Short mmCIF file of C-alpha atoms in Angstrom, two decimals:
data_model
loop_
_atom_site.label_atom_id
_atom_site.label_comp_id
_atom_site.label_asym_id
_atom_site.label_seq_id
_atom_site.Cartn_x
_atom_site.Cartn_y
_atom_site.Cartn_z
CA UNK A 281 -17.95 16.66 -25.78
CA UNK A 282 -19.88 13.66 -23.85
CA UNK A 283 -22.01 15.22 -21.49
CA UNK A 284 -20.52 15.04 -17.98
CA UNK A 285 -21.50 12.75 -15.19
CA UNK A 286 -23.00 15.35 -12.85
CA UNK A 287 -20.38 15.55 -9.41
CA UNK A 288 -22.31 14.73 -6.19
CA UNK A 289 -21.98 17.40 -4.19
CA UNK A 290 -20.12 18.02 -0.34
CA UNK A 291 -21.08 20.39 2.51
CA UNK A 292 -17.36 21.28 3.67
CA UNK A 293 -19.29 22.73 6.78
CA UNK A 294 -20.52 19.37 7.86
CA UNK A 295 -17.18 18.34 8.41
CA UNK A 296 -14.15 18.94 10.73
CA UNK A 297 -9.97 19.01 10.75
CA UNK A 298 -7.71 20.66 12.42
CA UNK A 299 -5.02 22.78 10.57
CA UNK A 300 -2.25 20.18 11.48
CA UNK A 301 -4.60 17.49 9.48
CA UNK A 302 -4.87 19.76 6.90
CA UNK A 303 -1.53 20.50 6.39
CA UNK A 304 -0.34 16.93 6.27
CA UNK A 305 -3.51 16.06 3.98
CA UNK A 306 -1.85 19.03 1.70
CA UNK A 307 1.87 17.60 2.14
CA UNK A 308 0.83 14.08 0.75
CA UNK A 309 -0.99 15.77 -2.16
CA UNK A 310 1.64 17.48 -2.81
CA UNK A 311 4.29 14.93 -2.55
CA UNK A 312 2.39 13.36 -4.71
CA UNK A 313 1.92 15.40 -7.50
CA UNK A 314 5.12 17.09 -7.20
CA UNK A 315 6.88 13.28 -7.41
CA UNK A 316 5.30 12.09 -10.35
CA UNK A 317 6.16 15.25 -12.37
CA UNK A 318 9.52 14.90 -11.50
CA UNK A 319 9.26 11.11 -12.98
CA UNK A 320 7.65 11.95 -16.21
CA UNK A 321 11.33 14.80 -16.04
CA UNK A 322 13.48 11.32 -15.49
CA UNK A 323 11.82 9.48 -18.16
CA UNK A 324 12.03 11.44 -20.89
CA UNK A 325 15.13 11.86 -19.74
CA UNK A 326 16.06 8.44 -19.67
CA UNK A 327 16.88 7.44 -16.74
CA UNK A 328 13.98 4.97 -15.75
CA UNK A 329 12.27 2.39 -18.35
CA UNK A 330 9.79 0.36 -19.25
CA UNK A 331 5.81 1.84 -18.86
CA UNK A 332 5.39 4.41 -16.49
CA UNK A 333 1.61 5.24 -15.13
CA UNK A 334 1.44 8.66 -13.50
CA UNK A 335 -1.54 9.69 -10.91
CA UNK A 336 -1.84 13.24 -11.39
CA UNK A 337 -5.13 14.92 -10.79
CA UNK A 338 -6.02 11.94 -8.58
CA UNK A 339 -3.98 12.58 -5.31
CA UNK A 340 -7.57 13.92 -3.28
CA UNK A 341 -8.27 10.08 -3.42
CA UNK A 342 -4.74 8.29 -1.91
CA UNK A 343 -4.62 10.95 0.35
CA UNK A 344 -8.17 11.22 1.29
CA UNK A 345 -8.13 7.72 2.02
CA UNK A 346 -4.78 6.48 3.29
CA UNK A 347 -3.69 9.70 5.25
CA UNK A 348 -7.52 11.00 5.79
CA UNK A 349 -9.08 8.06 6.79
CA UNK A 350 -6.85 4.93 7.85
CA UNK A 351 -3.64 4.25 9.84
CA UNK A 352 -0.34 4.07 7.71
CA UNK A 353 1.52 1.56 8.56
CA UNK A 354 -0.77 -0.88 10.21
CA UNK A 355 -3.77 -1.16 7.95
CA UNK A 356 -3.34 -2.03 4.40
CA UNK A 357 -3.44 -0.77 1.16
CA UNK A 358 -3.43 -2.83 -2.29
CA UNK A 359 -2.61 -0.77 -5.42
CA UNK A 360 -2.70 -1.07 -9.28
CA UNK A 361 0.14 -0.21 -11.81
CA UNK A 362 -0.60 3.45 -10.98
CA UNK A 363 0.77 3.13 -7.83
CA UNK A 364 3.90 5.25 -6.63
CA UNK A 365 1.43 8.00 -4.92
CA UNK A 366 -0.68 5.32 -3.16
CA UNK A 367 2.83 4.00 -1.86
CA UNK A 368 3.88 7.71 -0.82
CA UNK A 369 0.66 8.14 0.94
CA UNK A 370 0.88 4.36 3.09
CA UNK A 371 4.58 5.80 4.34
CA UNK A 372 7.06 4.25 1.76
CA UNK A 373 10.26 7.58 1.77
CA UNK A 374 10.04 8.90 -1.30
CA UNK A 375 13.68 8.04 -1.92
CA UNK A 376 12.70 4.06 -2.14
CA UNK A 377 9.50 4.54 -4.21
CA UNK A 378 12.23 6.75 -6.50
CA UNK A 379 14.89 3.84 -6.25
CA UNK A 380 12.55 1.17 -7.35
CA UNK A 381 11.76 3.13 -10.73
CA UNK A 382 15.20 3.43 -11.03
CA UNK A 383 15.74 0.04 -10.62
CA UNK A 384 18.21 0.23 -7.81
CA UNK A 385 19.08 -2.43 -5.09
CA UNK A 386 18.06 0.24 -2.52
CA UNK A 387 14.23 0.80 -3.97
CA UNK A 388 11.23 -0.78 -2.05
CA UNK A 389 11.26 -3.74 -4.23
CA UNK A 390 15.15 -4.25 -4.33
CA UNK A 391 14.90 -3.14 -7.44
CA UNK A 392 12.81 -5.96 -8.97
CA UNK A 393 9.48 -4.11 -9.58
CA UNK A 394 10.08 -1.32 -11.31
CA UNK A 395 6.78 1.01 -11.55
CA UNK A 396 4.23 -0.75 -11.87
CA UNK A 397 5.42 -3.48 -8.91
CA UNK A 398 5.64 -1.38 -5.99
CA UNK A 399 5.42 -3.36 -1.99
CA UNK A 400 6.61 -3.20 1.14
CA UNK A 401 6.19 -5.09 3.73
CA UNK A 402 7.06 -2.74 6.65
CA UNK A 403 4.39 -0.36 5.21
CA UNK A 404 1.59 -2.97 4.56
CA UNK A 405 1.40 -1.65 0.76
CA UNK A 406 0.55 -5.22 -0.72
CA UNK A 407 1.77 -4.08 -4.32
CA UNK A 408 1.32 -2.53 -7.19
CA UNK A 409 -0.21 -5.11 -9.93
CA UNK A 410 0.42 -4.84 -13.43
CA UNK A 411 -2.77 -7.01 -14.61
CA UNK A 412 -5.97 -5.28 -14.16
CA UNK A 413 -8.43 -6.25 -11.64
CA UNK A 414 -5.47 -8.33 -10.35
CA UNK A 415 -4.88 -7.10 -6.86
CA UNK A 416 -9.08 -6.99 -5.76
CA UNK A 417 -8.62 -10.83 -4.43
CA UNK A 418 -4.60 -9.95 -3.03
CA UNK A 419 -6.63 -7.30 -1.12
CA UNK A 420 -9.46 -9.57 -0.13
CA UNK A 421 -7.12 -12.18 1.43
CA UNK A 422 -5.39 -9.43 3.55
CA UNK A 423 -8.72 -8.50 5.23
CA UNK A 424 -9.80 -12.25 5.17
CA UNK A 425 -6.40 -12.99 7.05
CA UNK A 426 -7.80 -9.71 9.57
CA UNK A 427 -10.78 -11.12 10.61
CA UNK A 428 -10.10 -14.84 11.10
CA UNK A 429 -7.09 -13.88 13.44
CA UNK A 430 -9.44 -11.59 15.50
CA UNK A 431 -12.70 -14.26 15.73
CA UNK A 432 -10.75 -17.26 15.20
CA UNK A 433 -7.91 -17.44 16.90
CA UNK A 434 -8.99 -14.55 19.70
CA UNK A 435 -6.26 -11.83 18.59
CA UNK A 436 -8.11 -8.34 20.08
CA UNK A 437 -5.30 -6.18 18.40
CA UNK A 438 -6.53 -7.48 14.63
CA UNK A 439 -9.13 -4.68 13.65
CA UNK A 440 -7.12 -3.59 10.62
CA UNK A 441 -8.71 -2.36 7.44
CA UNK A 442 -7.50 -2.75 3.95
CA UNK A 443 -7.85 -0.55 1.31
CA UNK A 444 -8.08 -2.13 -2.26
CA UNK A 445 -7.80 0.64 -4.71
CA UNK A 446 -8.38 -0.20 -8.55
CA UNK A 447 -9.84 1.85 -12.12
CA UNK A 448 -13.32 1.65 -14.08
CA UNK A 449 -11.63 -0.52 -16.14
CA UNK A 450 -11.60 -3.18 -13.50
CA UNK A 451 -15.06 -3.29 -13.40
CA UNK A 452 -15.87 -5.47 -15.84
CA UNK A 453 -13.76 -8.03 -14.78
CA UNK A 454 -14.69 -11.11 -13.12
CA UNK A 455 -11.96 -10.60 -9.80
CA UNK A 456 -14.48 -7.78 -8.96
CA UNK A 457 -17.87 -9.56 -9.16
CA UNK A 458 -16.27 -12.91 -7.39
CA UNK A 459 -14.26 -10.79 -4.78
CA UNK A 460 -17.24 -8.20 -4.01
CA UNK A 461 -19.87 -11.18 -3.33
CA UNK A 462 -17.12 -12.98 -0.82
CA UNK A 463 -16.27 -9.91 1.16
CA UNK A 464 -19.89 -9.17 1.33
CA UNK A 465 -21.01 -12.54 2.02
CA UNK A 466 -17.85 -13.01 4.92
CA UNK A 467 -18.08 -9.02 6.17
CA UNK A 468 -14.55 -8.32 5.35
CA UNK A 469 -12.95 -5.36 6.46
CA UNK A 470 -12.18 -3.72 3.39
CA UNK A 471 -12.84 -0.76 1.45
CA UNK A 472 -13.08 -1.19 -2.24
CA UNK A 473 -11.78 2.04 -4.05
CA UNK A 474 -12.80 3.08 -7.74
CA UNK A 475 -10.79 5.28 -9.06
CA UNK A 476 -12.96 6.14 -11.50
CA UNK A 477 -11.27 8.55 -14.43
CA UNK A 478 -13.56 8.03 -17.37
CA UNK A 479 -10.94 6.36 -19.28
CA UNK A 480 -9.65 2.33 -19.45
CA UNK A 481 -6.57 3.57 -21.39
CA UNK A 482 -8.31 4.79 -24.40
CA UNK A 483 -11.75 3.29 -24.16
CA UNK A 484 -14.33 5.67 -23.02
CA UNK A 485 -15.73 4.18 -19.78
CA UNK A 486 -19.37 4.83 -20.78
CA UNK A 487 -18.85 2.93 -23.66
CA UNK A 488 -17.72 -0.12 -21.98
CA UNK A 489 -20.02 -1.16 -19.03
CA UNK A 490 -23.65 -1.38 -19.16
CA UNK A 491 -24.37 0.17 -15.93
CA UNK A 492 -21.60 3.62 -15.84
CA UNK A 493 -22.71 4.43 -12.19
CA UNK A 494 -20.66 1.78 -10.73
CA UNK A 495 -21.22 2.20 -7.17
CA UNK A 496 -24.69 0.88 -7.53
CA UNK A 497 -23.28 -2.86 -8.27
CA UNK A 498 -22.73 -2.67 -4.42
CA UNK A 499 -26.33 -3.11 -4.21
CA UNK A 500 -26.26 -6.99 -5.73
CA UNK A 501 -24.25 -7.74 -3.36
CA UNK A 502 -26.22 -6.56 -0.13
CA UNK A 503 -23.29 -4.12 0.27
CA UNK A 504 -22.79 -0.12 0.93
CA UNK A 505 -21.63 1.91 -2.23
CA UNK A 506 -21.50 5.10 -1.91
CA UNK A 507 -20.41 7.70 -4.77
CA UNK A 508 -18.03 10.77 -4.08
CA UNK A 509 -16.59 13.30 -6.09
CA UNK A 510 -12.83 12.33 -6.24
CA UNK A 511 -11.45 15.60 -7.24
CA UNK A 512 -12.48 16.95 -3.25
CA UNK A 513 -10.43 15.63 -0.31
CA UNK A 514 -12.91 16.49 2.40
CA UNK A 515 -15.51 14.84 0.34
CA UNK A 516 -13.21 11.38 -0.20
CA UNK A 517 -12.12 11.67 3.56
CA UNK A 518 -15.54 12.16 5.25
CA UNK A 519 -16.77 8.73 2.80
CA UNK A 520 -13.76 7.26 3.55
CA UNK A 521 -13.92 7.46 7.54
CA UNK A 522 -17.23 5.94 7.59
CA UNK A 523 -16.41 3.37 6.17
CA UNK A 524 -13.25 2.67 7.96
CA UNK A 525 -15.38 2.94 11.14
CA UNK A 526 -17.80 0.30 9.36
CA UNK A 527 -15.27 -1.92 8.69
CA UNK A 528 -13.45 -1.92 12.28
CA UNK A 529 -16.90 -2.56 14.09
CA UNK A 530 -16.97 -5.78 11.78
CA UNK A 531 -20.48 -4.58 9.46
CA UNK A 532 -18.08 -5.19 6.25
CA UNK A 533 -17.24 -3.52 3.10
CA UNK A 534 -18.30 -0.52 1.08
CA UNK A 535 -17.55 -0.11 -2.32
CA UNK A 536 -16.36 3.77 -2.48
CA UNK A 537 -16.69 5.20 -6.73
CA UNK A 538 -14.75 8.34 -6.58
CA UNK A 539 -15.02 10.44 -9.58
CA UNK A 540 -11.55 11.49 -10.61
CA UNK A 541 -9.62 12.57 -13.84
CA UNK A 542 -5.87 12.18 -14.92
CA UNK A 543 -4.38 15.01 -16.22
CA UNK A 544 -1.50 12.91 -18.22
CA UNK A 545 -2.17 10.22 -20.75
CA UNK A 546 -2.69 6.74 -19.54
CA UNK A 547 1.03 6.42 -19.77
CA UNK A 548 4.26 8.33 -20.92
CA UNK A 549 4.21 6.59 -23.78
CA UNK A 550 1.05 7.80 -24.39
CA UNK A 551 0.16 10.77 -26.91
CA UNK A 552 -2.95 11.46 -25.31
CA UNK A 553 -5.55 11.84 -28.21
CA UNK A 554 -8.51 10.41 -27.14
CA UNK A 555 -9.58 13.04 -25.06
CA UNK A 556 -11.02 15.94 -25.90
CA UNK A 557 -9.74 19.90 -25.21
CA UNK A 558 -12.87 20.56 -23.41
CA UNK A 559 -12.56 17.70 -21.56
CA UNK A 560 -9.76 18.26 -20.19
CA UNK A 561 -10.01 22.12 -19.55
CA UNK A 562 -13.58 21.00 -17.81
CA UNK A 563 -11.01 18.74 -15.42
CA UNK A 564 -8.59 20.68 -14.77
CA UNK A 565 -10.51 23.40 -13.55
CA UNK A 566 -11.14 20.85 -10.83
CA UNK A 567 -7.28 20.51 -9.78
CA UNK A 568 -7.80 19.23 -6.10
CA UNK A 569 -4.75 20.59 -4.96
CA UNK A 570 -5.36 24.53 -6.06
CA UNK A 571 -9.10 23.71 -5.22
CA UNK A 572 -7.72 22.31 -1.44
CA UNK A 573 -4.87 25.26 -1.03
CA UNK A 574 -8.17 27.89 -1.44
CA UNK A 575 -10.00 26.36 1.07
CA UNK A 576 -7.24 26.16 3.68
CA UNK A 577 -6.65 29.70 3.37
CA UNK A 578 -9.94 30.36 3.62
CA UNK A 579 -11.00 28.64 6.33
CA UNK A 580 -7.70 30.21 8.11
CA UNK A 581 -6.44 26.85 8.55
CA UNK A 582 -3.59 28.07 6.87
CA UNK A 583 -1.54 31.29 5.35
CA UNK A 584 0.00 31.20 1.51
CA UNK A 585 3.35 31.67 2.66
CA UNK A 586 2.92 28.17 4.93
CA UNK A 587 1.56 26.41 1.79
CA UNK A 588 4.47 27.66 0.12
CA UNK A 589 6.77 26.59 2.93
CA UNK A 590 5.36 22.98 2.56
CA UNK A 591 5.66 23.12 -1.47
CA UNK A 592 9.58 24.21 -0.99
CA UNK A 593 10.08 21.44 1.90
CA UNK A 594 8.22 18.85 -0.51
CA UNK A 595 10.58 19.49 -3.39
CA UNK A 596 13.53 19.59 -1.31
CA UNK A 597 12.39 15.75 -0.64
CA UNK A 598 11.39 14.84 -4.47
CA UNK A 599 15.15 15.81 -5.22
CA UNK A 600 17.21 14.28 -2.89
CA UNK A 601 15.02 11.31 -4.16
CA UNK A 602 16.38 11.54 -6.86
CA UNK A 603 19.98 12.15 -5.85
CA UNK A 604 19.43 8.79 -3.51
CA UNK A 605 18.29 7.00 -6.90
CA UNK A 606 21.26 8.16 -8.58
CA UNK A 607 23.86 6.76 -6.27
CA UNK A 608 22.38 3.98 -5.48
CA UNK A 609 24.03 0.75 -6.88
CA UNK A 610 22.30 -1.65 -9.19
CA UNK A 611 21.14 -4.95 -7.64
CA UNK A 612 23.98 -7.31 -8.23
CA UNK A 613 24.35 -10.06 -10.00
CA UNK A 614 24.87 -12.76 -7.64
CA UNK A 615 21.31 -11.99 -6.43
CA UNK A 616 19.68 -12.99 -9.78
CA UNK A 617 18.06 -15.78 -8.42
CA UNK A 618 17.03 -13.74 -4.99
CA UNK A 619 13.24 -13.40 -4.12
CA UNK A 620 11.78 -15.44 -6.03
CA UNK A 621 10.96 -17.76 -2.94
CA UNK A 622 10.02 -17.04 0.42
CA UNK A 623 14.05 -17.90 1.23
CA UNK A 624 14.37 -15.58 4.08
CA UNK A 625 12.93 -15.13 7.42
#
C-alpha cells in the first residue's frame, strides 16, 4: 500500500452550528448517498444507460460547500460528470435529477443529458461536463459575468459566488492553469474545488502530476489555496465559508484541495481493481456520514432516533424519485430538434 497523504487536521471546537444546520448538513449527505445507491440498484437493473459516475464517500464536500457555505439557488455551482449529488445539494428535487438519468421529458435536462449532463437554470447548477477540466472556464465566465454587472454596470445585488468543483485529474490540464491565472489576475468570485480522490479513473494521482499537493499551485498564481480533509464536513464548511466571505468582499478566489475517496469504482462499469484492500478499508473507516452522525450525537445536537427519522424521510424521497422517473413519459419525438438553440425566451 502507497503510503498515505497525511489528513490535515480540524479543531471541531473552533467552530459553530446550530442543530437545525446540522441536521440539514446531515439530510443533504444523506440524500446524497442514499440517491446514488439507489442508481447503481437502477442500473444494474437496467433501467438507465450509458456511463454512470457515482459520488459516494464524497458527499462532506457538496454539502460542506453548497449547503455549508453558499446560498442555493442564487450563487452558482459548476459540476463534472460526477455530478447528480452536487445538483441535489444546489436544490434540483431529487425526482428531476432521477428523471434526467432516466432520460425522461420531465428530468432537469428534458431528458437530453443523461448523467453526466446535469443543469438547471432555476438552480444556477451550470452543468455537469463530460470532458475533464471542461467546466473550470464555464465556471469562470459565471463569476466573470458577477463582477462586471456589480462594478460595471452598478448592479449592488450582484455579489454572487460560484463554485467550480472538478477531480485531480483536472489538474494537469491546461483549462486549470489558463482559468486559475485569469480569475486571479481579474479577482473573480469563485471558489475552485478539488475533489481530490487519489484516483484519475485508474491512474494513481501521485503518479501523474509532479507536484501531488495541489493546493500549493495556488501560490503561482498570487492566489489562496488552502488544503482540507474532505472526508470532515465541519472541516470543508469552516474552509469553505472563508472563502465565500473572500469572494463576496471582492479579494478573489481560493483554490480549496479537499482530500476525499470514492468508495465505488470510477464508474459502474467499472470492476474496481486498481485499488488496493487496504486502501480502501483505510477509507472507509473515514465514512463522513457515520463519522458526522457520531458527532451530532455527541455534541447533543441531535438524538439517534432523529437521525433515523431523517434517514426514513430521505428514502421516502429517493423512492418516489424513482416512481416519478418511472411514469414519466419519454421526450417526444417532435422535439428532436428542441434545445439545441437558444429558441426560447
Amino acid at each position: 500500500m502507497v503510503q498515505e497523504r497525511m489528513l490535515p487536521t480540524f479543531n471541531a471546537a473552533i467552530t459553530q452550528i446550530t442543530k437545525e444546520e446540522g441536521l440539514r448538513l446531515y439530510e443533504d449527505m444523506v440524500l446524497g448517498r442514499t440517491f446514488e445507491d439507489k442508481c447503481a440498484e437502477m442500473y444494474y437493473r437496467g433501467k438507465m444507460f450509458g456511463f454512470v459516475h457515482l459520488y459516494n464517500g464524497q458527499e462532506a464536500v457538496s454539502s460542506g460547500v453548497i449547503q455549508g457555505a453558499m446560498r442555493p439557488g442564487e450563487d452558482f455551482v459548476c459540476s463534472t460528470y460526477r455530478d447528480h449529488v452536487h445538483a441535489l445539494s444546489a436544490g434540483v428535487p431529487a425526482k428531476e435529477v432521477m428523471a434526467e438519468l432516466f432520460g425522461k421529458a420531465t428530468g432537469c435536462s428534458k431528458g437530453r443529458g443523461g448523467s453526466m449532463h446535469m443543469f438547471s437554470a432555476e438552480h444556477r447548477l451550470l452543468g455537469g461536463y463530460a470532458f475533464v477540466a471542461e467546466g473550470i472556464p464555464v465556471a469562470a465566465g459565471a463569476a466573470f459575468q458577477t463582477k462586471y454587472r456589480r462594478e460595471v454596470l452598478g448592479d449592488d445585488s450582484a455579489d454572487q459566488v460560484t463554485a467550480c468543483f472538478f477531480g485531480d485529474g483536472a489538474c494537469n490540464n491546461g483549462q486549470f492553469f489558463e482559468t486559475l491565472n485569469m480569475a486571479a489576475l481579474w479577482k473573480l468570485p469563485i471558489l475552485f474545488v478539488v475533489e481530490n480522490n487519489k484516483w484519475a479513473i485508474g491512474m494513481a494521482h501521485e503518479r501523474a502530476t509532479s507536484e501531488p499537493e495541489i493546493y500549493k499551485k495556488a501560490s503561482v498564481f498570487n492566489m489562496v489555496g488552502v488544503e482540507v480533509d474532505g472526508m470532515d464536513i465541519l472541516a470543508v464548511r469552516a474552509a469553505a465559508q472563508e472563502a465565500v466571505a473572500r469572494a463576496r468582499k471582492g479579494e478573489g478566489p481560493t483554490l480549496i484541495e479537499a482530500l476525499t475517496y470514492r468508495f465505488r469504482g470510477h464508474s459502474l462499469a467499472d470492476p474496481d481493481e486498481m485499488r488496493s484492500k487496504a486502501e480502501k478499508e483505510y477509507w472507509f473507516a473515514r465514512d463522513p456520514i457515520k463519522n458526522f452522525a457520531g458527532y451530532l450525537v455527541e455534541q447533543n445536537l441531535a438524538n439517534p432516533d432523529e437521525l433515523k427519522a431523517i434517514d426514513r424521510q430521505v428514502q421516502q424521497v429517493v423512492d418516489e424519485s424513482v416512481q416519478f422517473a418511472e411514469s414519466s413519459p419519454e421526450p417526444d419525438k417532435s422535439e428532436l430538434y428542441r434545445f439545441i438553440f437558444a429558441e426560447d425566451e
